[in-house]
Amino acid sequence: MDVESSPKKIHAAVREARRRGLTIGCVPTMGALHAGHVSLVQRARSENDFVVATIFVNPTQFGPTEDFSRYPRTLDADLEFCRAAGADLVFTPQVADMYAADAQTIVRVTGLSTVLEGAHRPGHFDGVTTVVTKLFQITEPDRAYFGQKDYQQQLIIRRMVQDLNLPVTIVTCPIVREADGLAMSSRNRYLSSEERGVAKEIFQALQLAEQLAGSGSDSPQEIADRMRVHLEGTGVLTVQYAVVADPETLVTQQTRVSGGAGVALIAAKLGSTRLIDNQLLNY
Ligand code: PAF
């Protein structure tokens, strides 16, 4: 496995792989890798001849009061995870390798980027879509792999790829969970042991939503209300949103359509740690 911080050298390496007729899979990450990321690299390994993982804590997707400076950086362990999962190449740029000081271009998906996460984290998705576009330009993948845990992110990236005719297939991989159901996240390590005990209630609320959707009587709005009551019942989770939305447009659903589909989405804070999770629903 090669490790390289220069965009030019990464580009040359993937071009060489392509010249040899290999298909290329890319797994963009911000490091602090866990089993969820490993599942993405493994999936990329199983579907492509050449696998590039990228590790870059992207400053432009963090708000001014967010955790950019304290975001966990665990490069040595990350490289071991990448090696074990079968990556061929790991791109580890510095900020100056990715952004010129006088850069003036952003990539923005309007609409989808303004709701839910976008409403609570203004500018976040502009940072994501801009850096992902740059990573696609540098690694020129046939397929790129993202986790369903960041449901809105993968939807926005799909929209961007479609709108900009980018020649890459987006693959969304299932959420990987801890034994008690908490979705794996690099930010889980911020939780105190008390907070960690409560964090599973987010998954419990999503399971409740799944049960209620399956049982067929509650409307999406009622399901969303029940999730909120469950979360607020912990006394410590601060709910930013708990909604049931259209899985493609993210427009909040009010009424139940038999045979329809939705997605339950939650963002909640535990102390200073912000957690998100989601569950696809069938009515
Ligand atoms: O999901 C992430 O880790 C990041 O948002 C991504 C896609 C790597 C862009 O920085």
XYZ file of C-alpha atoms and ligand atoms in Angstrom:
293
model
C 0.000 0.000 0.000
C 1.379 3.399 -0.974
C 0.769 6.583 0.997
C 1.057 9.924 -0.750
C 0.166 13.524 0.110
C 0.691 15.103 -3.318
C -2.454 15.443 -5.482
C -0.269 15.293 -8.610
C 1.360 12.018 -7.556
C -2.014 10.489 -6.634
C -3.397 11.553 -9.996
C -0.403 10.020 -11.777
C -0.822 6.753 -9.815
C -4.530 6.392 -10.672
C -3.852 7.322 -14.297
C -1.234 4.567 -14.414
C -3.726 2.097 -12.871
C -6.292 3.089 -15.470
C -3.717 2.752 -18.258
C -3.258 -0.835 -17.058
C -7.011 -1.359 -17.515
C -7.852 -1.374 -13.798
C -11.131 -0.061 -12.377
C -10.770 2.445 -9.548
C -12.719 2.671 -6.299
C -12.377 5.676 -3.999
C -13.265 5.897 -0.297
C -13.170 9.530 0.906
C -12.753 9.868 4.689
C -11.637 12.361 7.290
C -9.644 9.688 9.132
C -10.262 8.563 12.734
C -11.304 5.376 10.992
C -13.572 2.767 12.559
C -15.352 -0.400 11.434
C -17.806 1.676 9.364
C -14.965 3.043 7.240
C -13.380 -0.408 7.040
C -16.628 -1.745 5.567
C -16.425 0.957 2.861
C -12.846 0.048 1.935
C -13.732 -3.661 1.926
C -16.712 -3.014 -0.337
C -14.508 -0.937 -2.659
C -11.941 -3.754 -2.638
C -14.590 -6.297 -3.648
C -15.879 -4.175 -6.551
C -12.742 -2.561 -8.042
C -9.242 -3.526 -9.151
C -7.533 -0.539 -7.532
C -8.662 1.092 -4.283
C -7.760 4.610 -3.137
C -8.715 5.785 0.341
C -8.419 9.476 1.148
C -7.757 10.860 4.624
C -8.261 14.601 4.932
C -9.854 16.592 7.742
C -11.476 19.140 5.471
C -11.542 22.580 7.144
C -14.145 24.048 4.792
C -16.919 21.769 6.042
C -16.553 22.852 9.676
C -18.354 25.918 11.003
C -16.414 28.522 13.013
C -17.649 27.086 16.339
C -17.316 23.443 15.338
C -14.687 20.845 16.233
C -12.153 21.199 13.377
C -9.132 21.717 15.623
C -10.047 18.945 18.047
C -11.310 16.502 15.388
C -9.448 13.233 16.120
C -6.335 12.669 14.006
C -5.099 9.082 14.210
C -3.067 8.645 11.035
C -0.941 5.640 12.041
C -3.961 3.604 13.133
C -5.899 4.787 10.044
C -3.169 3.522 7.720
C -3.244 0.141 9.454
C -7.032 -0.031 8.955
C -6.607 0.863 5.274
C -3.895 -1.732 4.781
C -5.909 -4.471 6.524
C -9.030 -3.626 4.497
C -7.088 -3.889 1.234
C -6.470 -0.303 0.029
C -3.781 0.047 -2.652
C -3.161 3.750 -2.189
C -3.930 6.283 0.565
C -4.086 10.004 -0.151
C -3.132 12.065 2.926
C -2.936 15.695 1.778
C -2.280 18.712 3.967
C -4.664 21.685 3.793
C -2.238 23.571 1.529
C -2.165 20.599 -0.883
C -5.947 20.869 -1.298
C -6.668 24.598 -1.104
C -4.764 27.497 -2.603
C -4.832 30.481 -0.239
C -6.604 32.512 -2.945
C -9.085 29.827 -4.052
C -12.390 31.340 -5.192
C -14.482 28.360 -6.279
C -17.076 26.379 -4.362
C -19.414 23.639 -5.499
C -22.923 24.038 -4.068
C -25.964 21.828 -4.331
C -28.816 24.222 -3.696
C -32.052 23.077 -2.046
C -30.996 19.746 -0.548
C -28.047 21.439 1.183
C -30.210 23.941 3.038
C -32.432 21.628 5.100
C -31.812 19.458 8.194
C -27.999 19.252 8.561
C -27.647 22.235 6.242
C -29.970 24.341 8.394
C -28.053 23.476 11.574
C -24.598 23.636 9.974
C -24.675 26.520 7.451
C -22.023 26.090 4.758
C -21.227 22.533 5.811
C -22.368 20.906 2.590
C -20.619 23.502 0.410
C -17.408 22.335 2.054
C -18.322 18.689 1.497
C -19.329 19.032 -2.157
C -16.327 21.205 -2.961
C -13.804 18.817 -1.414
C -15.503 15.706 -2.809
C -15.428 17.238 -6.293
C -11.722 17.914 -5.863
C -11.134 14.371 -4.567
C -12.991 12.983 -7.586
C -10.874 15.120 -9.914
C -7.697 13.875 -8.268
C -8.596 10.178 -7.987
C -10.867 9.819 -11.051
C -12.775 6.868 -9.589
C -15.254 4.615 -11.345
C -17.030 4.185 -8.019
C -16.972 6.147 -4.763
C -18.167 4.820 -1.411
C -20.076 6.674 1.304
C -21.883 5.537 4.445
C -25.653 5.714 4.853
C -25.066 7.192 8.310
C -24.533 10.552 6.593
C -27.780 10.091 4.704
C -28.153 13.679 3.533
C -24.501 13.838 2.494
C -24.753 10.802 0.208
C -27.973 12.183 -1.290
C -26.345 15.545 -1.988
C -23.292 13.893 -3.526
C -25.560 11.781 -5.751
C -27.391 14.967 -6.815
C -24.096 16.728 -7.545
C -22.807 13.794 -9.603
C -26.005 13.765 -11.626
C -26.191 17.541 -12.084
C -22.534 17.895 -13.083
C -22.395 14.718 -15.223
C -19.492 13.425 -13.179
C -18.398 10.006 -14.481
C -18.537 8.202 -11.127
C -21.035 5.814 -9.560
C -21.920 6.569 -5.940
C -22.255 3.501 -3.733
C -23.991 3.955 -0.387
C -23.077 1.341 2.207
C -25.115 0.235 5.252
C -24.655 1.828 8.668
C -22.307 -0.144 10.924
C -23.439 -0.135 14.559
C -21.981 -0.852 17.969
C -23.460 -3.835 19.864
C -26.098 -1.602 21.508
C -27.111 -0.017 18.192
C -25.191 3.279 18.344
C -24.100 4.141 14.805
C -20.312 4.117 14.527
C -18.891 7.615 14.223
C -15.500 9.214 14.677
C -17.201 11.605 17.097
C -18.396 8.822 19.461
C -15.015 9.021 21.146
C -15.989 12.462 22.511
C -18.739 10.865 24.660
C -18.233 10.436 28.405
C -19.138 6.976 29.727
C -22.451 8.350 31.029
C -23.243 9.935 27.662
C -22.203 6.746 25.894
C -24.840 4.880 27.948
C -27.574 7.234 26.728
C -26.444 7.486 23.095
C -28.106 4.175 22.150
C -31.507 5.848 22.680
C -31.101 7.431 19.247
C -31.109 3.966 17.688
C -34.016 2.966 19.971
C -36.023 5.937 18.685
C -35.305 4.874 15.086
C -36.365 1.320 15.871
C -39.576 2.680 17.344
C -40.118 4.580 14.093
C -39.571 1.407 12.086
C -42.078 -0.516 14.231
C -44.690 2.226 13.998
C -44.257 2.527 10.221
C -44.605 -1.258 9.895
C -47.701 -1.428 12.089
C -49.432 0.853 9.650
C -51.541 3.226 11.750
C -49.367 6.231 12.629
C -48.749 9.047 10.175
C -45.145 10.163 9.475
C -45.809 13.227 11.645
C -47.007 11.027 14.525
C -43.951 8.802 14.119
C -41.668 11.846 14.211
C -43.448 13.087 17.354
C -42.999 9.685 19.031
C -39.271 9.710 18.219
C -38.927 13.164 19.730
C -40.809 12.164 22.893
C -38.561 9.100 23.225
C -35.385 11.161 22.851
C -36.515 13.979 25.120
C -37.588 11.368 27.687
C -33.903 10.675 28.340
C -33.692 14.127 29.918
C -30.202 14.657 28.478
C -30.472 14.432 24.698
C -31.120 17.811 23.059
C -33.018 17.118 19.851
C -32.090 19.299 16.870
C -34.425 17.442 14.557
C -36.388 14.201 14.567
C -38.306 13.944 11.312
C -39.729 11.548 8.786
C -38.948 12.752 5.288
C -39.116 11.730 1.651
C -35.985 9.606 1.037
C -35.120 11.490 -2.179
C -36.199 15.084 -1.581
C -35.947 15.191 2.240
C -39.266 17.063 2.313
C -40.917 16.268 5.638
C -43.775 13.815 5.244
C -47.050 14.534 7.014
C -49.491 11.886 5.852
C -49.130 8.156 5.446
C -49.172 6.700 1.924
C -49.702 2.953 1.882
C -46.812 1.205 0.116
C -44.738 4.359 0.438
C -41.243 4.885 1.793
C -39.657 7.419 4.069
C -36.527 8.049 6.035
C -36.456 8.815 9.744
C -33.628 11.243 10.499
C -32.360 12.375 13.887
C -29.761 14.877 15.025
C -29.280 15.311 18.762
C -26.678 16.691 21.098
C -25.314 14.891 24.112
C -23.343 17.473 26.034
C -21.189 19.097 23.378
C -21.241 16.070 21.048
C -23.577 16.146 18.104
C -24.823 12.771 16.845
C -26.818 11.914 13.723
C -28.500 8.700 12.624
C -31.274 7.534 10.310
C -33.454 4.618 9.276
C -35.264 3.927 6.017
C -38.963 3.199 6.566
C -41.590 1.317 4.595
C -45.273 2.005 5.195
O -18.058 11.850 5.407
C -16.925 12.361 5.544
O -16.039 11.824 6.232
C -16.619 13.685 4.859
O -17.729 14.516 4.857
C -16.061 13.503 3.450
C -17.085 12.879 2.515
C -14.811 12.634 3.483
C -15.669 14.873 2.861
O -14.709 15.501 3.623
